[in-house]
mmCIF file with all atom_site columns, C-alpha atoms in Angstrom:
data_model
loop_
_atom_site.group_PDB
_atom_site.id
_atom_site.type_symbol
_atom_site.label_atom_id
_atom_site.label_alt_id
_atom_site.label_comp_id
_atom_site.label_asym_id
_atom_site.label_entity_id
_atom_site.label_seq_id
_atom_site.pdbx_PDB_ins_code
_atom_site.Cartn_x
_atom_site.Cartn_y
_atom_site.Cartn_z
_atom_site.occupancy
_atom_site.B_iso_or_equiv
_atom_site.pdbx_formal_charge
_atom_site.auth_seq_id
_atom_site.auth_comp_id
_atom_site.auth_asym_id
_atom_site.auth_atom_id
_atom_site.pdbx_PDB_model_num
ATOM 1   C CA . UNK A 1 1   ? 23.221  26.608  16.406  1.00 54.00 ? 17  UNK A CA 1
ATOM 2   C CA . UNK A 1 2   ? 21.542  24.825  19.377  1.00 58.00 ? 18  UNK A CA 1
ATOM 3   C CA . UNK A 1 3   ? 23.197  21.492  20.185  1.00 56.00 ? 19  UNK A CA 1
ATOM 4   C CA . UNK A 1 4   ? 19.462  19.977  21.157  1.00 50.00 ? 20  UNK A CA 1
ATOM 5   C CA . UNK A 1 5   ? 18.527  21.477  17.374  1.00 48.00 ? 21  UNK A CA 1
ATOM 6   C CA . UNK A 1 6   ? 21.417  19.690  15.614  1.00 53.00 ? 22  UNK A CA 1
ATOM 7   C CA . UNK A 1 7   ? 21.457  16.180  17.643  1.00 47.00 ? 23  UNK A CA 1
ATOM 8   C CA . UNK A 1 8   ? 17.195  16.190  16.628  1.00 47.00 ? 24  UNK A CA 1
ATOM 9   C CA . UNK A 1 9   ? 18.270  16.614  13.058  1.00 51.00 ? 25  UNK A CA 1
ATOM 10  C CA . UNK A 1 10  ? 20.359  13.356  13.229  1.00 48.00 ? 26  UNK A CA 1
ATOM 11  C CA . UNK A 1 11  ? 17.942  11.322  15.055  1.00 46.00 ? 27  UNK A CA 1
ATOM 12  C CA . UNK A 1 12  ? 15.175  12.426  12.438  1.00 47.00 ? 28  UNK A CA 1
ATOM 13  C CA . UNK A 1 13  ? 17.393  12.253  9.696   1.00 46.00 ? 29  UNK A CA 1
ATOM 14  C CA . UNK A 1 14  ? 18.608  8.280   11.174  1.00 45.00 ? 30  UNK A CA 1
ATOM 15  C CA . UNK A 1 15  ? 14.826  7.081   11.731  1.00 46.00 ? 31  UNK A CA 1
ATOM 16  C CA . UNK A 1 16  ? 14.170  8.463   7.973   1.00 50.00 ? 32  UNK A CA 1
ATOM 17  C CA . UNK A 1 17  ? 17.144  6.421   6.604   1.00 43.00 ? 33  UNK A CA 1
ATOM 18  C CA . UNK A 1 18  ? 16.286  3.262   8.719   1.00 43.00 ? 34  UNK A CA 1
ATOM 19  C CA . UNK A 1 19  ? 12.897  3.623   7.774   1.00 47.00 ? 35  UNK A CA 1
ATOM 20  C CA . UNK A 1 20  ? 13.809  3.620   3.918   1.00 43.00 ? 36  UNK A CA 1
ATOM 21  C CA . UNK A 1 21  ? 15.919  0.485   4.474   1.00 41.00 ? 37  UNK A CA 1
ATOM 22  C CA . UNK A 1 22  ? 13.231  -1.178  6.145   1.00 43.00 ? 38  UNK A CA 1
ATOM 23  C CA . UNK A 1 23  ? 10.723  -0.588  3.389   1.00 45.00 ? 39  UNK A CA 1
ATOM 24  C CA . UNK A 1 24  ? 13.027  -1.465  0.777   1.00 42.00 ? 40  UNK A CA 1
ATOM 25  C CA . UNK A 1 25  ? 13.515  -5.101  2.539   1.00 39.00 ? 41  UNK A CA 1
ATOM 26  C CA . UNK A 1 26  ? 11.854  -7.853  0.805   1.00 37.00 ? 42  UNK A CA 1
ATOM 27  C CA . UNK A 1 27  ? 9.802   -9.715  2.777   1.00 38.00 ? 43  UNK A CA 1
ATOM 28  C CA . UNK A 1 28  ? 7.895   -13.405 2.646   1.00 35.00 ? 44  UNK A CA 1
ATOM 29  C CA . UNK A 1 29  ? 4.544   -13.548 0.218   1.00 37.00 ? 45  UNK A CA 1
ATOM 30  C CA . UNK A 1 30  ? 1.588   -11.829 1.691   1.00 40.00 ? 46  UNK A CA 1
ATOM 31  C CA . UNK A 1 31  ? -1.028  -14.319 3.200   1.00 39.00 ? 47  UNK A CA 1
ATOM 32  C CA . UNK A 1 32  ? -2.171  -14.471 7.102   1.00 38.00 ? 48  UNK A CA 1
ATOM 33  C CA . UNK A 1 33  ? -1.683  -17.975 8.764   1.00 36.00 ? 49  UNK A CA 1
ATOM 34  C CA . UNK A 1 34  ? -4.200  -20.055 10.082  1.00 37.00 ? 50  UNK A CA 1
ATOM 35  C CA . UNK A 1 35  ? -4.330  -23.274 11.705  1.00 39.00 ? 51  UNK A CA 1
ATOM 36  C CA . UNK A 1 36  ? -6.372  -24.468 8.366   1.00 46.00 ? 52  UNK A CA 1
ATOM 37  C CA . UNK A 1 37  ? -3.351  -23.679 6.352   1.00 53.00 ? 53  UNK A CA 1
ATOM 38  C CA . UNK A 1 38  ? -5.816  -21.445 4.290   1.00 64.00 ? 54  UNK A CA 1
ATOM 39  C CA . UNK A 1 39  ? -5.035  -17.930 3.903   1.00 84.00 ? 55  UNK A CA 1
ATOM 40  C CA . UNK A 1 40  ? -8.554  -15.963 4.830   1.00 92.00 ? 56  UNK A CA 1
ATOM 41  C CA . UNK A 1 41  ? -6.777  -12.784 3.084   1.00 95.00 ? 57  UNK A CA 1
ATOM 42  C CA . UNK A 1 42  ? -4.634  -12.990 -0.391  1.00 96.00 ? 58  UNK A CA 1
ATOM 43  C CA . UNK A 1 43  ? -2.388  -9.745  -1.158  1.00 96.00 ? 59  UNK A CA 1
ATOM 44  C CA . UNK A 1 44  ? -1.576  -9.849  -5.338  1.00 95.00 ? 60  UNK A CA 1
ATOM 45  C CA . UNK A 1 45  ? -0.291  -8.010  -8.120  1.00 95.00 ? 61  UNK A CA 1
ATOM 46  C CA . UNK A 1 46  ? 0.992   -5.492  -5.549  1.00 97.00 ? 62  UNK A CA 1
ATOM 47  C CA . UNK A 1 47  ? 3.280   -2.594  -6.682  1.00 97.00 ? 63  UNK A CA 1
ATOM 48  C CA . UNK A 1 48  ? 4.379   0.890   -6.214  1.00 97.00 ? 64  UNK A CA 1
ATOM 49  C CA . UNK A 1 49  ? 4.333   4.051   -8.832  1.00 96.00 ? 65  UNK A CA 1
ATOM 50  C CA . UNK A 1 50  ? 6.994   5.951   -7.477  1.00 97.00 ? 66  UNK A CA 1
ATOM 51  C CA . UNK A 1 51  ? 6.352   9.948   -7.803  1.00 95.00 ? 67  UNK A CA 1
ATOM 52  C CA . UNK A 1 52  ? 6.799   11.891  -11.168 1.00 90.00 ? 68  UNK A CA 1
ATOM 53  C CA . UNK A 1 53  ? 7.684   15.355  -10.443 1.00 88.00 ? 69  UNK A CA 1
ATOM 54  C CA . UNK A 1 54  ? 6.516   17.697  -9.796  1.00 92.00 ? 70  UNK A CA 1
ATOM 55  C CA . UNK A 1 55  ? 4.154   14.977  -7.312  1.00 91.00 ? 71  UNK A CA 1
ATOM 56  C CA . UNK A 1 56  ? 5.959   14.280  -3.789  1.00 94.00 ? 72  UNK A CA 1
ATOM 57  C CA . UNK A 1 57  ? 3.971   11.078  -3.180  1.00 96.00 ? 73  UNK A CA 1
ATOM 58  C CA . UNK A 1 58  ? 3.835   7.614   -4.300  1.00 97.00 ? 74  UNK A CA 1
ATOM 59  C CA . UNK A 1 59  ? 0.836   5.512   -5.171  1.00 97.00 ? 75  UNK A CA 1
ATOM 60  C CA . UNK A 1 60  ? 0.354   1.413   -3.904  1.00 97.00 ? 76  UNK A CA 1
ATOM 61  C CA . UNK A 1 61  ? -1.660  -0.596  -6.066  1.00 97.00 ? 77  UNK A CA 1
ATOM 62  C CA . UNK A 1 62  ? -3.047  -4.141  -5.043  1.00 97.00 ? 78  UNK A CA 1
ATOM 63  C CA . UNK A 1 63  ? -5.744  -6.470  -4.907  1.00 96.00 ? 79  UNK A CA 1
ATOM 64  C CA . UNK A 1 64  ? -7.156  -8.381  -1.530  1.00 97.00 ? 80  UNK A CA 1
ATOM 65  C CA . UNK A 1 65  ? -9.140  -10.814 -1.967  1.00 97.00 ? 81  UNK A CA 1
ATOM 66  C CA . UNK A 1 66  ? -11.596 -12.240 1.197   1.00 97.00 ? 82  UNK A CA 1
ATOM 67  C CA . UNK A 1 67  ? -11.529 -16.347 0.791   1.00 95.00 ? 83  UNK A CA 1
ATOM 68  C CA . UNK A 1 68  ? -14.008 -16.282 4.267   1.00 95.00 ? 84  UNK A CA 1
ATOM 69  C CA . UNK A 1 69  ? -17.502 -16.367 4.612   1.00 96.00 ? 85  UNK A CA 1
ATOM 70  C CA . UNK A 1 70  ? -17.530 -12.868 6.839   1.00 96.00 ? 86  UNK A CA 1
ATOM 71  C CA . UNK A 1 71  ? -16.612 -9.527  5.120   1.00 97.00 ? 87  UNK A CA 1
ATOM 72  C CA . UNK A 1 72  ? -13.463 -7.905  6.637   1.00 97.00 ? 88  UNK A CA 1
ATOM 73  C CA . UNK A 1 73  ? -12.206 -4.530  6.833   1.00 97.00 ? 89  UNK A CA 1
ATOM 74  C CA . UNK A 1 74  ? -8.705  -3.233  5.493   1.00 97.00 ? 90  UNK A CA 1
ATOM 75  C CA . UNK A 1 75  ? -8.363  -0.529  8.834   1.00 96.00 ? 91  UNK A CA 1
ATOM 76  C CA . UNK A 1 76  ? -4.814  0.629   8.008   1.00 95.00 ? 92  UNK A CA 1
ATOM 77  C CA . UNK A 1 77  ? -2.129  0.457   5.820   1.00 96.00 ? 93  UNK A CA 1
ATOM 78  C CA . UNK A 1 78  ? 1.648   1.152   7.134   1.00 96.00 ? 94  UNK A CA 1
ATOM 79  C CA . UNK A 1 79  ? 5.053   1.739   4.906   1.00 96.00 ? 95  UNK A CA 1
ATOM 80  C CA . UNK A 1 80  ? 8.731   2.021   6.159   1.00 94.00 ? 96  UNK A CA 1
ATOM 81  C CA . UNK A 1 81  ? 9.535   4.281   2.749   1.00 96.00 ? 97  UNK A CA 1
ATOM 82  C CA . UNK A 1 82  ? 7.143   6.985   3.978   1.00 97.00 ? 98  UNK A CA 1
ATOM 83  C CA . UNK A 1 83  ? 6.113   8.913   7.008   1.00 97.00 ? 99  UNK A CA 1
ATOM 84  C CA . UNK A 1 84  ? 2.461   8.547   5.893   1.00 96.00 ? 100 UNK A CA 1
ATOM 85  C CA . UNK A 1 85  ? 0.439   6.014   4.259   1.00 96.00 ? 101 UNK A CA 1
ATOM 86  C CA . UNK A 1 86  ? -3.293  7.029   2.975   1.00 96.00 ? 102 UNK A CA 1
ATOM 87  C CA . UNK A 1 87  ? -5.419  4.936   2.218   1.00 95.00 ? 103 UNK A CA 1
ATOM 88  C CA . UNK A 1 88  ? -7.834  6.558   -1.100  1.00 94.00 ? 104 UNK A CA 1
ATOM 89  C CA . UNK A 1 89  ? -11.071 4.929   -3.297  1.00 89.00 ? 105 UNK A CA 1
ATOM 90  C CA . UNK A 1 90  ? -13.283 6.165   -5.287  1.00 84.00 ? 106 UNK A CA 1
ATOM 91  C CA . UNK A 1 91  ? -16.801 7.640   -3.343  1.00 82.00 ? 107 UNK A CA 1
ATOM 92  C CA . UNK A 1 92  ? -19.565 9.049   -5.404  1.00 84.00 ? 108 UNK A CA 1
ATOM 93  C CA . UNK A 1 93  ? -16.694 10.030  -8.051  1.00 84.00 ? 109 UNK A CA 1
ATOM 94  C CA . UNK A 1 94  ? -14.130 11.573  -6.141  1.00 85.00 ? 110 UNK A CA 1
ATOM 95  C CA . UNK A 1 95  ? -10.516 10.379  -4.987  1.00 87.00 ? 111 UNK A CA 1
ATOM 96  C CA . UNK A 1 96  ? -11.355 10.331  -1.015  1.00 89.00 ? 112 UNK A CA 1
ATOM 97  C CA . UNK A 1 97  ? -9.095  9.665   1.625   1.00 91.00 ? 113 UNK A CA 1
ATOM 98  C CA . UNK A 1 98  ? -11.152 6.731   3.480   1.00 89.00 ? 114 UNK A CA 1
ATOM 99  C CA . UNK A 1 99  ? -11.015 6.790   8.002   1.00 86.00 ? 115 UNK A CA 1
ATOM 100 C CA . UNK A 1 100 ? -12.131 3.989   9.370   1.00 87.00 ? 116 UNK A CA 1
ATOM 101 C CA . UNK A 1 101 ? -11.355 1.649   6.604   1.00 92.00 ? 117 UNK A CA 1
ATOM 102 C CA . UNK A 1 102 ? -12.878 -0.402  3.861   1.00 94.00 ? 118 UNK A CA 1
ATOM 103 C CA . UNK A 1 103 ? -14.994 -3.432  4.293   1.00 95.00 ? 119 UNK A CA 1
ATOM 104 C CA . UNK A 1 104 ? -13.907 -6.655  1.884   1.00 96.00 ? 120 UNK A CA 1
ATOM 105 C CA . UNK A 1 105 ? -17.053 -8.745  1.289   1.00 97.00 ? 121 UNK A CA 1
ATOM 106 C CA . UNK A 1 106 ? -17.278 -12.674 2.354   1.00 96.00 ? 122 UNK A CA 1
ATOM 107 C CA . UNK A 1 107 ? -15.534 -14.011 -0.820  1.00 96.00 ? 123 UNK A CA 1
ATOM 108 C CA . UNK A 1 108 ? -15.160 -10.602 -2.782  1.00 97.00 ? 124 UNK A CA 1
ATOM 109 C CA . UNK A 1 109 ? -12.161 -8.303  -3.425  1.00 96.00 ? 125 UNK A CA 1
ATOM 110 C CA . UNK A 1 110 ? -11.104 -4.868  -3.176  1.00 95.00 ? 126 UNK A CA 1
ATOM 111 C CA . UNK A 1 111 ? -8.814  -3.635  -6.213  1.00 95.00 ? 127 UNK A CA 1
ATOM 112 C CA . UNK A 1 112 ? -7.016  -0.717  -5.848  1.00 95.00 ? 128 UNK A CA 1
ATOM 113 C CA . UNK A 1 113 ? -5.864  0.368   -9.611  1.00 92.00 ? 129 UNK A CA 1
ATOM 114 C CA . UNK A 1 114 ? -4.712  3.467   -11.337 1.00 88.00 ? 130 UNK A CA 1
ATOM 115 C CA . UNK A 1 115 ? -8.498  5.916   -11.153 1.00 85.00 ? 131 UNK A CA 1
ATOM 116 C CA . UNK A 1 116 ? -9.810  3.241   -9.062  1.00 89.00 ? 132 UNK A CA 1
ATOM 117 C CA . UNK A 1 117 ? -7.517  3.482   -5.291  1.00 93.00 ? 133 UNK A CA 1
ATOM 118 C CA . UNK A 1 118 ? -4.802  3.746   -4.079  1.00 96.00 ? 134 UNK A CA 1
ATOM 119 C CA . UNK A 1 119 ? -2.604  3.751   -1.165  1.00 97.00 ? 135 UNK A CA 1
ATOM 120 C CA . UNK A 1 120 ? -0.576  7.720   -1.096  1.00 97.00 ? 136 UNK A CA 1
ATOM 121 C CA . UNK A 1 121 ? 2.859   7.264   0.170   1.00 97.00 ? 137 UNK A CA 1
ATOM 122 C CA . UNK A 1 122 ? 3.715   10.728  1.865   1.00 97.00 ? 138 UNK A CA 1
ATOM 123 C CA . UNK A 1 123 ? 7.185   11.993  3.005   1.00 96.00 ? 139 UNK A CA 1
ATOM 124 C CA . UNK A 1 124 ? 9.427   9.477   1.304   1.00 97.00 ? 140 UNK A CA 1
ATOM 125 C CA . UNK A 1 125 ? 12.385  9.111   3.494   1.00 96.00 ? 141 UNK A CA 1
ATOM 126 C CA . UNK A 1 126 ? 14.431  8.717   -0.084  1.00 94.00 ? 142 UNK A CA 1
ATOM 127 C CA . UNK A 1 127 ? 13.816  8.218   -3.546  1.00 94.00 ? 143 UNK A CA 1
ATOM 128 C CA . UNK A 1 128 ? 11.849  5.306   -5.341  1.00 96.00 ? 144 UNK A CA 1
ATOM 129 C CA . UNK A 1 129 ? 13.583  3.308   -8.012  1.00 94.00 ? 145 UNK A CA 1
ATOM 130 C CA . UNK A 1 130 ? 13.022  0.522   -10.079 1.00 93.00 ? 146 UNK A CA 1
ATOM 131 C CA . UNK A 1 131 ? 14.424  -2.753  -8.624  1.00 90.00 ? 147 UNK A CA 1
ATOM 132 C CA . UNK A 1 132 ? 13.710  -1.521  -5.288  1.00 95.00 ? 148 UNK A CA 1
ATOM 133 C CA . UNK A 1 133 ? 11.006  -3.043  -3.025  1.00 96.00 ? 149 UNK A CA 1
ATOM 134 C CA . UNK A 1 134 ? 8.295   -1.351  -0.627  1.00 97.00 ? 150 UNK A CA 1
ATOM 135 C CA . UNK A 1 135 ? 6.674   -3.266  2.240   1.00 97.00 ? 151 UNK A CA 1
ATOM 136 C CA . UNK A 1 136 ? 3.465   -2.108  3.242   1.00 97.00 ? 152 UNK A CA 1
ATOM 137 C CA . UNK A 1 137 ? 1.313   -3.469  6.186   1.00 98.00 ? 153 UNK A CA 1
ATOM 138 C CA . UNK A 1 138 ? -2.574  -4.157  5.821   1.00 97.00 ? 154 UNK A CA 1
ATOM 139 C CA . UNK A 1 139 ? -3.996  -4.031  9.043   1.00 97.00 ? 155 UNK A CA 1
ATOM 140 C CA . UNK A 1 140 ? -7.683  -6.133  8.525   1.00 97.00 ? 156 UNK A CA 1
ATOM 141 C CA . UNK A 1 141 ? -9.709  -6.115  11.421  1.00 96.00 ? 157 UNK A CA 1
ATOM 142 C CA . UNK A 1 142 ? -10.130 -10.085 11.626  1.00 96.00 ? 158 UNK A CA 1
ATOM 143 C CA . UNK A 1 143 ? -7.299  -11.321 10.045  1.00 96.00 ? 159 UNK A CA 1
ATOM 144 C CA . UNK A 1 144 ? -4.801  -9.082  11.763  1.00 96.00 ? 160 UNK A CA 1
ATOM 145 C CA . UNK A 1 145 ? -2.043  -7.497  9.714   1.00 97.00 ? 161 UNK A CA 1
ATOM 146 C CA . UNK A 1 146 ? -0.259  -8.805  6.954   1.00 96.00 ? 162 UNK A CA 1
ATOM 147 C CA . UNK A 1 147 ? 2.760   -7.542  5.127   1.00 96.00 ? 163 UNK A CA 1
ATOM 148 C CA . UNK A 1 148 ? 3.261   -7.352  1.321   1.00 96.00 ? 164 UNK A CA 1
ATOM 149 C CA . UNK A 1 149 ? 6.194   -6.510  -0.862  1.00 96.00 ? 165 UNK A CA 1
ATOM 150 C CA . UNK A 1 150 ? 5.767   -4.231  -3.512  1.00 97.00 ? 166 UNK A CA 1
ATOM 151 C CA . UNK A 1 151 ? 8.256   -3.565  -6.455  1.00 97.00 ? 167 UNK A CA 1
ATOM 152 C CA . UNK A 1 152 ? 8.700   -0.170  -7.406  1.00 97.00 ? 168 UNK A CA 1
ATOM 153 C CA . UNK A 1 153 ? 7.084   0.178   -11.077 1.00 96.00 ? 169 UNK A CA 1
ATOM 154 C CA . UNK A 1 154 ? 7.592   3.490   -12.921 1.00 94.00 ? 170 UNK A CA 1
ATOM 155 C CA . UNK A 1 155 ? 5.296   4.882   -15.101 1.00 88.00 ? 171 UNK A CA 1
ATOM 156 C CA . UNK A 1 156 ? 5.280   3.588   -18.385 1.00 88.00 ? 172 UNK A CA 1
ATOM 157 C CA . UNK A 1 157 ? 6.237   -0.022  -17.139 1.00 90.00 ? 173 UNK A CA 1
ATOM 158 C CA . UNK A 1 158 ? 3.189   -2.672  -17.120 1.00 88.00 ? 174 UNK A CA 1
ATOM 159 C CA . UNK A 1 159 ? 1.942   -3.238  -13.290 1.00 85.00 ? 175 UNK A CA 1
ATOM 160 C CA . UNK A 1 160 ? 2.473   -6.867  -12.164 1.00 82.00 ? 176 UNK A CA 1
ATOM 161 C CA . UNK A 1 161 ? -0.808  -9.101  -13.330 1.00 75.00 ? 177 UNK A CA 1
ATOM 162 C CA . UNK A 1 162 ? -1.865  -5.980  -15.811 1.00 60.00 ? 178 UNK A CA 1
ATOM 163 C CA . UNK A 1 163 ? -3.149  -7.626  -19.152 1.00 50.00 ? 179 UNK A CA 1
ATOM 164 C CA . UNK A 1 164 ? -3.664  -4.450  -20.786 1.00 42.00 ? 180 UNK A CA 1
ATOM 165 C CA . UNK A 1 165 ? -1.840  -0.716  -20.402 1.00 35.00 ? 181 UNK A CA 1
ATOM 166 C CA . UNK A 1 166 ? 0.289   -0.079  -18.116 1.00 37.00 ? 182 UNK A CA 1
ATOM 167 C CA . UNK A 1 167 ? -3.124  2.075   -16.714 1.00 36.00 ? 183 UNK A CA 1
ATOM 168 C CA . UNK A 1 168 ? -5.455  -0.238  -16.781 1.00 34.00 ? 184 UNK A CA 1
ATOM 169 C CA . UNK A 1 169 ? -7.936  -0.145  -13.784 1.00 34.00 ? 185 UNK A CA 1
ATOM 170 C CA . UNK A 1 170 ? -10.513 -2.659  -13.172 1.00 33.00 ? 186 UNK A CA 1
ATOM 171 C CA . UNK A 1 171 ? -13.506 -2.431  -10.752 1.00 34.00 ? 187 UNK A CA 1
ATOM 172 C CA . UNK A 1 172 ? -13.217 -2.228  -7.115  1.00 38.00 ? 188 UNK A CA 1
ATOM 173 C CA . UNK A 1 173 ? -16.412 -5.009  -5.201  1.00 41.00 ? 189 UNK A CA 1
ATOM 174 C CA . UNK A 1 174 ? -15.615 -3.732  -1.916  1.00 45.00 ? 190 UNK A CA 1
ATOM 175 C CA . UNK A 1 175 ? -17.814 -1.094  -0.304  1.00 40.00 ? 191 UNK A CA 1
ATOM 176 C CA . UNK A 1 176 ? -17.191 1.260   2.384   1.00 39.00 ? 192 UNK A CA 1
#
């Protein structure tokens, strides 16, 4: 076997494991920092559905909710437990993968819940247990990026804030 084959195995196979440590590290609670003191953008009830086989990928759930009087958009979202992170909503009925992101309205929300959004986790560098914690980045393209911790949920477990089924899904108010 070629040497340059086997020493690009490791180094993918070392980035994969350092990126799964990395998203399993719990980090501070998600707000961006201004000189008010006032966060402009508030990450909740965040959490990740890790996959049920046969599925590959993982689902994000959370809310943001835009405390400023200009509407924001979410551009990106970033994950150290996969090699892709997608962000999806709802358009005209259909699951879409969204480019170019989704606007937050001055003083609205966007909530991304089970049939409503999501963000798909792609090529998990390892599996997703219970206990375990994902960061993700939101990029917003005023407040900058912010990074939330998500516990990994399985199915059948109530999401954090959920007052009903574990499936529950309210209504999105962003547009994109």
């Amino acid at each position: 076997m070629n040497r340059f084959a086997i020493a690009a195995g490791l180094a993918v196979a070392a980035l994969g494991v350092a990126g799964l440590i990395r998203g399993a590290v719990p980090l501070a609670t998600a707000s961006a920092t201004g000189s008010t003191g006032a966060a402009p953008i508030v990450v909740s009830d965040a959490f990740v559905r890790p996959p049920v086989p046969p599925a590959t990928e993982a689902a994000a759930y959370f809310t943001v909710y835009n405390t400023t009087d200009r509407p924001d958009v979410l551009e990106s979202v970033a994950t150290g437990a996969g090699a892709t992170a997608v962000l999806h909503t709802e358009v005209n009925g259909t699951m879409t993968a969204i480019s170019g992101g989704v606007t937050i309205p001055a003083h609205g929300s966007l909530v991304l819940s089970v049939g409503n959004g999501h963000v798909m986790i792609g090529g998990l560098f390892g599996p997703l247990r219970a206990g375990q914690t994902v960061n993700l980045e939101l990029v917003f393209a005023d407040a900058g990026p912010i990074t939330v911790a998500a516990p990994v949920v399985p199915f059948g477990q109530p999401a954090p804030g959920a007052t009903n089924s574990p499936s529950s899904s309210p209504t999105t108010g962003a547009t994109k």
